[in-house]
Amino acid sequence: MAPSKTRAIFLKSFPKGLPSPDQFELREIDLPALKDGEVLMRVIWMSVDPYMRGRMRPDIKSYIPPFTLEDPLDGGAVGEVVESKHDKFKPGDHIVGFQGGWREYAVVPGDGLTRVDAGIAPLSAYLGVLGMPGLTAWSGLTQILKPKEGETLFVSGAAGAVGSLVCQLGKLRGMRVVGSAGSPEKCEWLEKEAGVDVALNYRNYDSAGALTKALAAAAPKGVDCYFENVGGMHLEAALNCMAFHGRIALCGMIAMYNLSEPEPGPPNLVNMVARSLLAQGFIVSNYMHLAPQFAAEVAPLLAQGKVKFRESVYEGLEKAPEAFLGLFRGENIGKAVVRVGPDKV
Amino acid sequence: MAPSKTRAIFLKSFPKGLPSPDQFELREIDLPALKDGEVLMRVIWMSVDPYMRGRMRPDIKSYIPPFTLEDPLDGGAVGEVVESKHDKFKPGDHIVGFQGGWREYAVVPGDGLTRVDAGIAPLSAYLGVLGMPGLTAWSGLTQILKPKEGETLFVSGAAGAVGSLVCQLGKLRGMRVVGSAGSPEKCEWLEKEAGVDVALNYRNYDSAGALTKALAAAAPKGVDCYFENVGGMHLEAALNCMAFHGRIALCGMIAMYNLSEPEPGPPNLVNMVARSLLAQGFIVSNYMHLAPQFAAEVAPLLAQGKVKFRESVYEGLEKAPEAFLGLFRGENIGKAVVRVGPDKV
């Protein structure tokens, strides 16, 4: 029998600065009745992603509506169809979508779902390297940075879900790749497993000037392509080291997301003019139409072991706030995912 | 007889902050002997441009070599050929080039020169609306901003040589145009003569927040295209008002050029991500190959009176430092030019 209730996580108040664990609350709610075109999914894995912090600011104009305090939180999830009123899906199908997270069961529109194959990769990979972060990485690299063989790529947040794929796709294109991350373990993984030429532990540098020196040494011919996940002193150091006609893909600025007051930007933006730099901000939904092209490149690489990925796994829905907060504390290596239910029941 | 000496202006020391008039010096120097491929020009008009401030920083990596203290200053000039060892030019020809300024006579490579026609426009126009600032305006608009009819364009430094043409070309493309300038006279000219929809006197706004409010009121549908000449609070206000998928042409940041210590950038760069904004820095030499296409559009518009331009004229070579410093004091309306010699001798 299909369940009539689900546990779900709510935000109790909108955070200022870094959210605290007690701003989240687990409640039991009734599931709505299934309407035509909808699917009831049992959630197996849910995603926590930095962009969700932006949805916790009801005052900010963004590309996606803010969360409310009246509805459960929401986000990407992989699950199993329990009941379907959509003609493309039937009970037992494995599916991934941008909605359904932060709950054990969810009613979601079928049009936003994609069927996934547990035989190609573990189901959780559809929230990471084969999912939205993977498409984000691939799109920023191929559609904005447009790398050429022999060029130098710098990636901030390089050990994260997006950054680690950007690094590896850059290496596969014959680039020199420099990545930054926040622990010796992450840097070791980047250099030994992901094949990054130089991994910089940014916690060893106490100013943009110090990071600039390290980056300049790691990128002696200058940085042609910068994939930005962090902001702050990373952006300043990158702007100091960019080569003429360099390109910057602005994917995120995680260092900025939990500031209660915004910090000033870097003082060297004028380098954008003098060096004819391009910066393009983007969100993954701009490139959704390229998902098939992305999957055609990355799925075989994954199957051949040419692309590696890591996950930080949190067990149980109640751990979701901790997984989310770990994103901003630098606690997760690779993709942070929450196991909400077993693969099969 | 061709002269063997010329008066020329030298920099005595590299400025920190706003240069002072006594850092410039007029000297008499010997003219070098003419080599094959070179032309001796008598300078009629010379240009002063904001980018020259960047060449006064010997420590900064830029697209153009810095000035030295041993050679005269240099820059764009219109003149008459006195002697030629280049097969394309003969004595009496009127020419324009990027070299030869800050002197009464100059030996310059003929390959960098273009013959100009005093019958189409006054000779000084080849340093402004039909010259490098004109090509800068046209290139930033057509190659970076790529405006669509009905979109909103914001131009900082709108009464300047570059900005005033950007505004008018935007109007001719059916855009709503908002310009900022630094005096009531400039704003009146922009609205009454150049056809700008709203001109904002930025001196009336004491913060980025105040300028944001004024810009938001003038651009109720958001800013689709921003042509940046100024930097600082203009950039911050623009980023607050940009529409989704907006484009920013980074032409210059004149407010930054004379700071002895760089100022922090705007705190709202994260809007670039959330709104999928593009920013492209550029210099006019990137688009030199499009000069014929530019001239084909703008020269007829000028002849038909559909494009207007203003000049701030300084009389005599010794006034060149004053003209140059006027750029940063906001004293010039339109293109600042220095008359170095008469049209005919």
XYZ file of C-alpha atoms in Angstrom:
690
model
C 0.000 0.000 0.000
C 1.169 3.512 -0.769
C 1.883 5.545 2.360
C -0.333 8.504 3.242
C 2.233 10.299 5.347
C 5.935 11.108 5.166
C 8.631 12.509 7.360
C 10.039 15.732 5.915
C 12.485 18.434 6.925
C 11.376 22.037 7.348
C 13.221 25.258 7.934
C 11.963 26.910 11.147
C 13.373 30.368 10.382
C 15.475 31.991 7.680
C 19.136 31.916 8.679
C 21.438 34.903 8.948
C 24.970 33.747 8.307
C 25.716 30.053 8.690
C 22.467 28.226 9.526
C 22.432 26.404 12.865
C 21.223 22.792 13.181
C 18.279 23.847 15.355
C 16.862 25.929 12.506
C 15.858 22.649 10.859
C 12.975 20.475 12.035
C 11.764 16.988 11.140
C 7.972 16.773 10.945
C 5.472 14.204 9.788
C 3.103 15.502 7.116
C 0.284 14.149 4.996
C 1.129 13.310 1.399
C -1.139 15.069 -1.095
C -3.347 12.972 -3.348
C -1.702 12.066 -6.648
C -2.918 14.154 -9.603
C -2.658 13.427 -13.304
C 0.951 13.715 -14.486
C 2.359 13.170 -11.008
C 4.400 10.401 -9.483
C 4.717 9.264 -5.877
C 8.368 8.439 -5.240
C 10.063 6.648 -2.409
C 13.275 8.574 -1.871
C 16.448 6.473 -1.794
C 19.113 9.204 -1.967
C 18.790 12.937 -1.553
C 21.235 15.658 -2.468
C 22.529 18.602 -0.495
C 24.008 21.370 -2.626
C 25.425 24.847 -2.005
C 22.758 26.540 -4.158
C 20.163 25.581 -1.536
C 21.617 28.238 0.754
C 20.505 30.829 -1.793
C 16.944 29.533 -1.578
C 17.006 30.329 2.149
C 17.052 34.078 1.405
C 13.464 35.116 0.731
C 14.578 38.680 -0.065
C 16.999 37.886 -2.890
C 15.955 37.853 -6.535
C 17.270 34.625 -7.976
C 16.659 32.106 -10.728
C 14.715 29.796 -8.449
C 11.965 30.626 -5.935
C 13.009 30.831 -2.301
C 12.062 28.160 0.225
C 9.183 28.915 2.532
C 8.696 28.004 6.173
C 5.333 26.369 5.375
C 6.562 23.721 2.939
C 9.267 21.090 3.372
C 12.684 21.858 1.960
C 13.201 20.501 -1.535
C 16.007 19.407 -3.812
C 17.408 16.668 -6.004
C 16.567 13.068 -5.201
C 16.883 9.566 -6.587
C 14.056 7.208 -5.805
C 11.713 4.457 -6.819
C 8.262 5.007 -8.282
C 5.568 3.775 -5.887
C 2.538 5.055 -7.780
C 2.316 6.846 -11.099
C -0.230 8.973 -12.921
C 2.353 9.808 -15.613
C 2.435 7.603 -18.686
C 6.248 7.451 -18.837
C 6.730 5.931 -15.393
C 5.480 2.812 -13.641
C 5.929 1.470 -10.109
C 9.406 0.081 -9.531
C 11.161 2.476 -11.942
C 14.266 4.204 -10.632
C 14.113 7.910 -11.225
C 16.059 11.095 -10.553
C 14.714 14.639 -10.426
C 15.269 18.123 -9.038
C 12.399 17.717 -6.594
C 11.588 15.251 -3.867
C 14.562 15.712 -1.562
C 14.376 16.322 2.206
C 11.510 13.790 2.465
C 11.075 10.009 2.591
C 8.181 10.048 0.131
C 7.290 12.815 -2.261
C 4.674 13.599 -4.864
C 6.441 15.227 -7.821
C 5.593 16.160 -11.419
C 6.589 13.326 -13.748
C 7.767 15.741 -16.435
C 10.774 16.713 -14.308
C 11.952 13.118 -13.858
C 14.482 10.993 -15.705
C 14.642 7.209 -15.528
C 18.064 5.984 -14.364
C 19.835 2.665 -14.711
C 21.294 1.154 -11.554
C 23.375 -1.122 -13.799
C 25.530 1.734 -15.164
C 26.486 3.391 -11.897
C 25.422 3.334 -8.256
C 22.127 5.169 -7.852
C 23.743 7.958 -5.823
C 25.963 8.866 -8.798
C 22.870 10.318 -10.477
C 22.952 13.053 -7.849
C 26.645 13.679 -8.462
C 29.002 12.867 -11.297
C 26.170 11.724 -13.605
C 23.681 14.261 -12.308
C 23.264 17.962 -11.813
C 26.797 18.604 -10.465
C 28.241 16.610 -13.351
C 26.283 18.573 -15.943
C 27.320 21.776 -14.158
C 31.000 20.836 -14.402
C 30.804 19.707 -18.014
C 28.760 22.738 -19.151
C 30.990 25.322 -17.497
C 34.059 23.710 -19.002
C 32.802 23.047 -22.502
C 30.338 25.903 -23.016
C 32.119 28.768 -21.223
C 35.807 27.983 -20.737
C 36.177 26.233 -24.112
C 39.640 24.922 -23.241
C 42.439 24.285 -25.692
C 45.049 21.586 -25.282
C 48.074 22.873 -23.412
C 46.206 25.627 -21.617
C 46.191 25.991 -17.840
C 42.995 25.478 -15.824
C 42.520 26.595 -12.230
C 39.609 25.141 -10.258
C 38.585 26.351 -6.806
C 36.648 23.959 -4.623
C 38.452 21.308 -6.658
C 37.655 18.372 -4.376
C 33.933 19.025 -4.473
C 31.263 17.330 -6.544
C 31.560 19.839 -9.391
C 35.229 20.786 -9.089
C 36.588 17.254 -9.095
C 34.909 16.499 -12.420
C 36.054 19.803 -13.934
C 39.646 18.904 -13.019
C 39.447 15.459 -14.578
C 37.705 16.618 -17.756
C 40.408 19.291 -18.044
C 43.170 16.688 -17.744
C 41.465 14.533 -20.379
C 41.584 17.584 -22.696
C 45.347 17.932 -22.277
C 45.339 20.884 -19.897
C 47.646 21.707 -17.020
C 45.290 21.629 -14.014
C 45.714 23.389 -10.682
C 43.077 22.807 -8.016
C 42.491 24.311 -4.600
C 40.913 22.515 -1.669
C 40.790 22.849 2.095
C 42.624 19.871 3.591
C 45.753 17.752 3.022
C 43.540 14.701 2.428
C 41.605 16.460 -0.318
C 44.815 17.684 -1.945
C 46.329 14.226 -1.819
C 43.254 12.737 -3.487
C 43.353 15.413 -6.179
C 46.999 14.813 -7.039
C 47.148 11.024 -6.616
C 43.721 9.926 -7.804
C 42.215 12.696 -9.891
C 45.480 13.438 -11.708
C 45.613 17.157 -10.909
C 49.084 18.635 -11.556
C 49.187 20.805 -8.445
C 46.698 20.867 -5.568
C 46.890 23.890 -3.282
C 45.578 23.673 0.275
C 44.154 27.174 0.538
C 44.167 27.030 4.325
C 47.956 27.379 4.107
C 47.578 30.880 2.639
C 46.376 33.661 4.857
C 45.839 36.312 2.203
C 45.030 36.751 -1.467
C 48.649 37.819 -1.940
C 49.992 34.561 -0.535
C 47.545 32.500 -2.587
C 48.518 34.528 -5.661
C 52.192 33.591 -5.218
C 51.375 29.908 -4.866
C 49.056 29.972 -7.877
C 51.577 31.883 -9.988
C 54.200 29.249 -9.179
C 51.789 26.425 -10.040
C 50.671 28.142 -13.263
C 53.878 29.625 -14.676
C 52.284 30.439 -18.051
C 49.273 32.074 -16.400
C 45.734 30.815 -15.931
C 43.794 30.589 -19.194
C 40.643 29.138 -17.666
C 39.307 29.602 -14.148
C 36.378 27.582 -12.825
C 35.074 29.533 -9.822
C 33.243 27.784 -7.001
C 34.455 29.775 -4.016
C 34.836 33.546 -4.489
C 36.699 35.870 -2.113
C 40.466 35.533 -2.084
C 40.303 32.760 -4.669
C 38.819 35.144 -7.212
C 41.361 37.835 -6.360
C 44.290 35.422 -6.747
C 42.888 34.085 -10.020
C 42.443 37.608 -11.425
C 46.086 38.297 -10.557
C 47.231 35.236 -12.486
C 44.893 35.231 -15.496
C 46.509 35.212 -18.922
C 45.389 37.593 -21.657
C 42.054 36.538 -23.153
C 41.447 34.236 -20.177
C 37.967 32.899 -19.424
C 36.228 32.548 -16.069
C 33.212 30.318 -15.473
C 31.390 31.654 -12.425
C 29.632 28.609 -11.034
C 29.376 29.600 -7.394
C 30.929 31.602 -4.578
C 30.442 29.350 -1.588
C 32.623 31.545 0.642
C 29.985 34.270 0.273
C 26.824 32.329 0.952
C 26.790 32.476 4.739
C 27.989 35.998 5.333
C 25.452 37.977 7.330
C 26.874 41.114 5.676
C 28.246 40.871 2.121
C 32.035 41.215 1.837
C 33.635 43.579 -0.648
C 34.764 42.063 -3.930
C 38.357 41.812 -5.089
C 40.236 45.087 -5.700
C 41.705 43.912 -9.007
C 38.641 43.668 -11.246
C 40.328 46.181 -13.525
C 42.474 43.255 -14.716
C 39.351 42.134 -16.559
C 39.750 45.164 -18.828
C 43.520 45.205 -19.239
C 43.700 41.485 -20.001
C 40.471 41.185 -22.029
C 39.006 38.609 -19.671
C 35.614 36.976 -20.017
C 33.525 36.051 -16.984
C 30.244 34.217 -17.423
C 27.987 33.390 -14.529
C 25.785 30.377 -15.085
C 23.335 27.979 -13.578
C 22.958 24.419 -14.690
C 19.441 24.883 -15.984
C 20.841 27.057 -18.803
C 22.379 23.908 -20.229
C 19.717 21.293 -19.547
C 19.274 20.737 -23.283
C 22.877 19.462 -23.394
C 22.292 16.726 -20.806
C 22.355 13.972 -23.456
C 25.684 15.256 -24.840
C 27.084 15.393 -21.296
C 25.957 11.865 -20.481
C 27.344 10.566 -23.766
C 30.792 11.834 -22.785
C 30.893 11.215 -19.054
C 29.045 7.904 -18.583
C 31.576 5.918 -20.679
C 34.499 7.657 -18.951
C 33.047 6.597 -15.642
C 32.530 3.017 -16.827
C 36.153 2.908 -18.071
C 37.477 4.240 -14.774
C 38.860 7.356 -16.503
C 36.806 9.596 -14.252
C 36.803 9.028 -10.503
C 34.470 10.390 -7.935
C 34.068 10.378 -4.202
C 31.069 10.691 -1.967
C 30.492 11.750 1.601
C 27.539 9.627 2.675
C 25.218 10.567 5.533
C 22.840 7.848 6.761
C 19.195 8.708 7.338
C 16.924 11.658 6.606
C 17.576 13.164 10.030
C 21.235 13.640 9.007
C 20.327 15.868 6.056
C 20.860 19.185 7.916
C 24.291 17.987 9.056
C 25.192 17.004 5.494
C 24.056 20.407 4.256
C 26.002 22.326 6.891
C 29.071 20.217 6.130
C 29.154 21.832 2.669
C 30.086 25.159 4.211
C 32.456 23.752 6.811
C 34.478 21.991 4.110
C 33.772 18.681 5.779
C 32.692 16.734 2.734
C 34.972 15.242 0.115
C 33.313 14.867 -3.252
C 29.559 14.762 -3.463
C 27.599 14.923 -0.206
C 24.576 12.630 -0.343
C 22.086 11.413 2.222
C 20.792 7.866 2.152
C 17.108 8.211 2.925
C 15.975 4.650 2.222
C 17.290 1.293 1.037
C 17.748 0.511 -2.676
C 14.940 -2.072 -2.408
C 12.113 -2.594 0.055
C 62.738 72.067 -45.106
C 61.922 69.286 -42.677
C 62.629 70.215 -39.075
C 65.425 68.463 -37.207
C 64.047 69.124 -33.736
C 60.660 69.013 -32.004
C 59.109 69.998 -28.737
C 57.788 66.976 -26.836
C 56.264 66.214 -23.459
C 57.971 63.869 -21.020
C 56.953 62.354 -17.734
C 59.481 63.324 -15.020
C 58.405 60.623 -12.547
C 55.773 57.915 -12.327
C 52.693 59.231 -10.514
C 51.108 57.719 -7.432
C 47.443 58.603 -7.431
C 46.339 61.529 -9.569
C 49.358 62.885 -11.496
C 50.269 66.498 -10.746
C 50.965 69.014 -13.521
C 54.610 69.391 -12.467
C 55.258 65.720 -13.204
C 55.121 66.646 -16.901
C 57.893 68.531 -18.719
C 58.164 70.103 -22.156
C 61.582 69.523 -23.745
C 63.138 70.092 -27.126
C 64.604 66.940 -28.644
C 66.309 65.923 -31.886
C 64.161 64.077 -34.395
C 65.660 60.736 -35.441
C 66.641 60.217 -39.090
C 63.830 58.754 -41.202
C 64.261 55.034 -41.939
C 62.620 52.944 -44.642
C 58.927 52.452 -43.931
C 58.718 55.516 -41.692
C 56.939 58.820 -42.032
C 57.718 62.221 -40.535
C 54.417 63.784 -39.461
C 53.545 67.303 -38.422
C 51.040 66.860 -35.620
C 47.795 68.829 -35.990
C 45.683 67.241 -33.236
C 46.674 64.912 -30.429
C 44.507 62.773 -28.225
C 44.419 62.353 -24.463
C 42.726 59.155 -23.300
C 42.153 57.427 -19.941
C 44.141 54.327 -20.972
C 47.301 56.475 -20.925
C 47.130 56.485 -17.139
C 47.682 52.729 -17.224
C 50.865 53.233 -19.245
C 52.198 55.367 -16.378
C 52.444 52.265 -14.138
C 55.695 50.517 -15.044
C 54.928 47.677 -12.598
C 51.588 46.587 -14.056
C 51.260 43.865 -16.661
C 49.094 45.236 -19.424
C 48.370 44.927 -23.092
C 50.592 47.844 -24.048
C 54.134 48.621 -22.851
C 54.448 51.237 -20.123
C 55.795 54.716 -20.791
C 59.397 55.400 -19.839
C 60.953 58.556 -18.419
C 63.559 58.594 -21.223
C 61.183 58.856 -24.183
C 58.424 61.372 -24.862
C 54.883 60.360 -24.016
C 53.003 58.891 -26.949
C 49.453 58.442 -28.171
C 47.006 58.955 -30.984
C 47.506 61.891 -33.352
C 46.213 63.359 -36.574
C 48.768 65.107 -38.743
C 50.177 65.920 -42.122
C 52.961 63.976 -43.802
C 56.116 66.111 -44.139
C 58.460 63.416 -45.433
C 57.782 59.781 -46.271
C 59.839 56.649 -46.731
C 56.639 54.561 -46.911
C 55.184 53.899 -50.349
C 51.571 54.476 -49.260
C 52.078 58.047 -48.056
C 53.364 61.259 -49.615
C 53.969 64.754 -48.258
C 50.713 66.642 -47.697
C 48.640 63.559 -46.885
C 46.457 63.769 -43.786
C 46.950 60.765 -41.550
C 45.851 59.350 -38.198
C 47.672 56.795 -36.059
C 48.148 55.498 -32.544
C 51.593 57.072 -32.312
C 52.923 60.579 -32.686
C 51.028 62.360 -29.919
C 52.565 64.587 -27.232
C 54.939 66.099 -29.872
C 54.839 68.717 -32.618
C 56.669 66.501 -35.078
C 57.081 62.733 -34.886
C 58.754 59.949 -36.816
C 56.336 57.012 -36.875
C 56.025 53.672 -38.713
C 53.896 54.115 -41.834
C 52.220 50.735 -41.361
C 50.307 52.043 -38.327
C 48.837 55.001 -40.217
C 45.525 55.517 -41.975
C 44.874 58.283 -44.505
C 41.912 60.473 -43.515
C 39.658 62.766 -45.463
C 39.161 66.271 -44.094
C 36.116 66.534 -46.380
C 34.080 63.935 -44.464
C 34.580 65.277 -40.973
C 36.779 67.732 -39.105
C 40.250 66.240 -38.664
C 39.878 66.023 -34.889
C 36.927 63.635 -35.321
C 39.419 60.970 -36.366
C 40.662 60.980 -32.777
C 37.107 60.666 -31.426
C 33.822 59.588 -32.942
C 35.496 58.294 -36.138
C 38.637 57.089 -34.392
C 39.744 54.844 -31.587
C 37.007 55.903 -29.093
C 34.391 55.437 -31.806
C 35.617 51.955 -32.662
C 35.743 51.174 -28.928
C 32.110 52.217 -28.489
C 30.884 50.378 -31.562
C 32.839 47.188 -30.806
C 31.735 46.930 -27.192
C 28.128 47.428 -28.214
C 27.991 45.210 -31.263
C 30.523 42.498 -30.383
C 29.915 42.081 -26.639
C 26.546 43.538 -25.637
C 24.781 42.393 -28.833
C 21.678 44.415 -28.050
C 18.156 43.544 -29.054
C 15.459 46.073 -29.839
C 13.500 46.989 -26.722
C 16.264 46.082 -24.297
C 17.620 48.530 -21.729
C 21.190 49.831 -21.951
C 23.028 51.544 -19.109
C 26.189 53.507 -19.928
C 28.515 54.969 -17.299
C 30.695 57.866 -18.353
C 27.923 58.526 -20.848
C 29.005 62.035 -21.808
C 32.530 60.963 -22.679
C 34.030 60.237 -26.076
C 33.162 56.542 -25.924
C 30.012 56.652 -23.812
C 28.210 59.289 -25.864
C 28.512 57.183 -29.017
C 27.431 54.002 -27.196
C 24.283 55.830 -26.052
C 23.411 57.057 -29.533
C 24.103 53.734 -31.245
C 21.910 52.104 -28.602
C 19.051 54.518 -29.325
C 19.410 53.865 -33.065
C 18.973 50.142 -32.284
C 15.680 50.779 -30.475
C 16.936 50.437 -26.915
C 15.903 52.281 -23.785
C 19.105 54.104 -22.798
C 20.126 55.334 -19.355
C 23.393 57.225 -19.026
C 25.339 58.538 -16.064
C 27.532 61.616 -16.078
C 28.990 64.047 -13.575
C 27.342 67.439 -14.156
C 23.939 68.949 -14.955
C 25.343 70.286 -18.250
C 26.444 66.831 -19.337
C 23.102 65.325 -18.365
C 21.218 68.021 -20.242
C 23.267 67.386 -23.379
C 22.660 63.648 -23.077
C 18.891 64.013 -22.774
C 18.324 66.928 -25.171
C 20.933 66.316 -27.858
C 22.037 62.698 -27.673
C 18.501 61.392 -27.164
C 19.196 59.439 -23.975
C 15.990 58.477 -22.136
C 17.276 59.227 -18.644
C 20.571 60.862 -17.687
C 21.638 60.434 -14.053
C 24.044 62.912 -12.474
C 25.984 60.475 -10.313
C 27.229 63.278 -8.085
C 23.703 63.456 -6.677
C 24.067 59.955 -5.217
C 26.366 59.450 -2.293
C 26.344 55.664 -2.210
C 25.913 52.628 -4.413
C 22.556 52.104 -2.721
C 21.302 55.550 -3.713
C 22.555 55.121 -7.276
C 20.902 51.684 -7.387
C 17.530 53.208 -6.511
C 17.843 55.858 -9.207
C 18.969 53.326 -11.796
C 16.203 50.888 -10.875
C 13.651 53.680 -11.354
C 15.161 54.632 -14.723
C 15.348 50.997 -15.862
C 12.122 49.458 -14.572
C 12.564 46.264 -16.607
C 16.165 45.840 -15.456
C 19.413 46.503 -17.278
C 20.064 44.059 -20.111
C 23.300 45.654 -21.271
C 25.813 47.645 -19.249
C 28.669 49.527 -20.865
C 31.201 50.115 -18.090
C 33.593 53.042 -18.225
C 33.798 53.994 -14.562
C 33.859 51.120 -12.025
C 33.289 51.498 -8.284
C 29.748 52.333 -7.223
C 28.594 52.367 -10.850
C 29.464 48.695 -11.210
C 27.805 47.853 -7.912
C 24.596 49.662 -8.861
C 24.572 48.048 -12.292
C 25.029 44.567 -10.804
C 22.058 45.260 -8.537
C 19.879 46.154 -11.510
C 21.003 43.672 -14.155
C 18.343 41.487 -15.723
C 18.791 37.738 -16.083
C 21.227 36.880 -18.891
C 22.466 40.478 -18.912
C 25.748 41.414 -20.579
C 28.444 43.780 -19.369
C 31.105 45.274 -21.631
C 34.057 46.251 -19.437
C 35.694 49.059 -21.352
C 37.349 50.916 -18.500
C 37.167 51.786 -14.815
C 38.292 55.394 -14.750
C 37.382 55.798 -11.068
C 40.099 53.262 -10.243
C 42.983 54.610 -12.315
C 44.334 57.200 -9.901
C 43.940 55.393 -6.612
C 47.270 55.061 -4.846
C 45.870 51.952 -3.149
C 43.326 49.819 -5.033
C 39.793 49.956 -3.660
C 37.780 46.807 -2.941
C 35.393 45.673 -5.647
C 31.621 45.571 -5.314
C 30.154 43.178 -2.716
C 27.501 41.855 -5.083
C 29.531 39.955 -7.683
C 27.561 36.869 -6.700
C 24.733 38.348 -8.775
C 26.815 37.334 -11.788
C 26.141 33.706 -10.876
C 22.523 33.946 -9.809
C 21.512 35.990 -12.874
C 23.775 34.259 -15.436
C 25.550 37.485 -16.318
C 28.326 37.846 -18.855
C 31.168 40.318 -18.370
C 33.774 40.767 -21.064
C 36.755 43.045 -20.654
C 38.144 44.389 -23.891
C 40.556 46.738 -25.523
C 39.996 48.341 -28.870
C 42.894 46.542 -30.535
C 40.955 43.267 -30.229
C 38.559 44.652 -32.825
C 40.884 46.529 -35.175
C 39.921 44.180 -38.009
C 36.362 45.519 -37.757
C 37.376 49.144 -38.320
C 35.984 49.157 -41.895
C 32.620 47.796 -40.696
C 32.560 50.435 -37.926
C 33.363 53.261 -40.337
C 30.751 52.020 -42.798
C 28.075 52.391 -40.118
C 29.170 55.491 -38.234
C 30.558 57.805 -40.931
C 27.190 58.066 -42.767
C 25.332 58.535 -39.470
C 27.645 61.421 -38.696
C 27.190 62.934 -42.145
C 23.387 62.675 -41.755
C 23.488 64.293 -38.314
C 22.075 61.160 -36.710
C 25.086 60.914 -34.439
C 26.278 63.953 -32.527
C 29.548 64.498 -30.792
C 31.204 67.090 -28.629
C 34.811 68.028 -28.077
C 36.732 69.749 -25.330
C 39.508 71.526 -27.184
C 42.787 72.579 -25.568
C 45.009 74.947 -27.561
C 48.735 74.208 -27.836
C 51.020 71.314 -26.960
C 51.826 72.799 -23.564
C 48.139 72.319 -22.609
C 48.306 68.550 -23.139
C 48.950 67.683 -19.455
C 45.973 69.844 -18.427
C 43.773 68.108 -21.016
C 44.911 64.729 -19.740
C 44.296 65.590 -16.086
C 40.874 66.950 -17.016
C 39.857 63.405 -17.947
C 40.016 62.344 -14.318
C 38.499 65.508 -12.921
C 35.430 65.096 -15.129
C 36.160 68.481 -16.705
C 35.813 67.453 -20.329
C 32.588 66.988 -22.221
C 32.905 64.580 -25.117
C 36.305 63.936 -26.595
C 39.269 65.840 -25.170
C 41.688 66.870 -27.923
C 44.695 69.153 -28.078
C 45.347 71.342 -31.088
C 49.092 71.094 -31.612
C 49.362 72.866 -34.965
C 47.212 74.540 -37.639
C 45.411 72.516 -40.317
C 47.713 74.035 -42.958
C 51.115 75.721 -42.770
